[in-house]
Amino acid sequence: MFKPETYIKRRKQLKNDLKSGIILMPGNEESPMNYADNTYHFRQDSSFLYFFGLDHPGLTGLIDVDNDTDYIFGNDLTIDDIVWMGTKPSIKERSLAAGINNTGTISQLDEFLKKAKNSGRKIHFLPQYRALNNIKFFNWLNINPNDVNKFASVELIKSVVNQRNIKTDEEIIQIEEAVNTTVDMHLAAMRMARPGISEADIAATVHQIAIANAGELSFPTIASIHGETLHNHSHKNILKKGDMLLLDAGAENRMHYAGDMSSTIPVDKKFTNRQKEIYSVTLNAHMAAVNALKPGIKFKDIHLLACKTIAQGMKDLGFMKGDINEAVAQGAHAMFFPCGLGHMMGLDVHDMENLGEVYVGYDGKPKSTQFGIKSLRLARELEPGFVLTIEPGIYFIPELIDKWRTEKKFMEFLNYDKLKEYKNFGGIRNEEDYLITKDGARLLGKPLPKTIEDVENERK
Ligand code: GLY
Ligand code: MN
């Protein structure tokens, strides 16, 4: 945990922003996997961690804005709990670490909320994503569990996003620790990939490194020779000659800050000429995006710069034709790059995605509905303190090629005869994590090989 002052300051900012009412923030519970006591790995809610710091199940944070009082509610361990799981400090003792003196039991929380509801006080809460917490809102406030998010407080969402979007120096140290572990995961994969090894071998190795560094994965590992499937979580294939392995994997550190990187690794140690050509286009888009990072520029414009770089590169290789600016404006490049250039990263790998991309990445402005750009998670003007990923890619998705070809879509921009030859090519992506600084941007963590030469050298 950070020092208590960090959490006190963050909660004070919430109180200043909201001015009145109550902020109710449940943490997460253990989540059963196949029976109650056999649980998934416990992960605390990230906003709860940010404002209350405590990394245990069964807690709820409450801020009484009108009376400037912060609470932690939860039940202390029973002797049965201690027999099976060992002892822990009391909730009162643990809450002091978050700068909180006021604690109570779960039934005292129920009483508190009953009174608050009966006296008509405004109760602010964030959108929820776990069914168990939705049921709590039914019990506390009589909201249908399916409708909880309709009553989430936009004022609270905006206040939380404004704080969490700007990473402080002490947070950057944590993020950089997670990114450095992430780099080690990718280096290990680069060194072990070879014909005969399975995707599962790679996934197991990167997971081992995350756990050995006192953390966990920040999201399910993508380790696939089918890199064209953007979120491919299957690890069933064996790597073979001529394949490329796309690894998109990240660690979260002890304090739950995330790293998120992607690399594309030739299984044969050397890329083929075809692979080199496409890889170079991705890398050019990557570097163009990185060089454009600075405060004041809209991330959407950097995304479009990457799209145009990809479209120009694909035109030079004979996959595209016509006016590149027009092709990108109409969305023809999305044949190859049907997703976004990057996203915010922090306590969540897609930071605060549960609070709404429109608030986190679009400053409340609407998103495009056009195929491709509709998947861009971040578009707003960049500010110092933002931490984001840069992850352009080029993907040959057989079903998309067939669909658009049948529909005769973008015939003026796409060369389907050439595309047909690449239907089984796969996909390429590189991804790094950047901090926006006062006058530009800084790569977070140790550099990971990403040029063709550096990746091949790592494979020796
Ligand atoms: N690393 C997975 C993603 O960014 O979607
Ligand atoms: Mn990412």
PDB file of C-alpha atoms and ligand atoms in Angstrom, residues 219 231 248 260-262 341-345 349-350 377 389-391 429 431-433, ligand 2:
ATOM      1  CA  PHE A 219      -5.230 -10.239 -18.408  1.00  0.00           C
ATOM      2  CA  HIS A 231      -8.151 -11.793 -28.402  1.00  0.00           C
ATOM      3  CA  ASP A 248       0.182 -10.298 -25.963  1.00  0.00           C
ATOM      4  CA  ASP A 260       0.597  -4.812 -21.295  1.00  0.00           C
ATOM      5  CA  MET A 261       2.898  -5.611 -24.218  1.00  0.00           C
ATOM      6  CA  SER A 262       2.745  -7.488 -27.489  1.00  0.00           C
ATOM      7  CA  LEU A 341      -4.217   2.008 -31.520  1.00  0.00           C
ATOM      8  CA  GLY A 342      -4.183   1.832 -27.728  1.00  0.00           C
ATOM      9  CA  HIS A 343      -5.876   2.369 -24.394  1.00  0.00           C
ATOM     10  CA  MET A 344      -5.327   3.829 -20.955  1.00  0.00           C
ATOM     11  CA  MET A 345      -3.507   1.554 -18.511  1.00  0.00           C
ATOM     12  CA  VAL A 349      -5.071  -3.169 -18.055  1.00  0.00           C
ATOM     13  CA  HIS A 350      -7.836  -1.317 -19.935  1.00  0.00           C
ATOM     14  CA  ARG A 377     -10.824   2.932 -26.634  1.00  0.00           C
ATOM     15  CA  THR A 389      -0.447   1.624 -24.820  1.00  0.00           C
ATOM     16  CA  ILE A 390       0.659   1.891 -28.445  1.00  0.00           C
ATOM     17  CA  GLU A 391      -0.305  -1.285 -30.297  1.00  0.00           C
ATOM     18  CA  ARG A 429       1.288  -6.604 -33.448  1.00  0.00           C
ATOM     19  CA  GLU A 431       2.811  -3.066 -28.119  1.00  0.00           C
ATOM     20  CA  GLU A 432       4.576  -0.800 -25.649  1.00  0.00           C
ATOM     21  CA  ASP A 433       3.460   1.321 -22.697  1.00  0.00           C
TER      22      ASP A 433
HETATM   23 MN    MN B   2      -3.234  -3.543 -24.910  1.00  0.00          MN
END
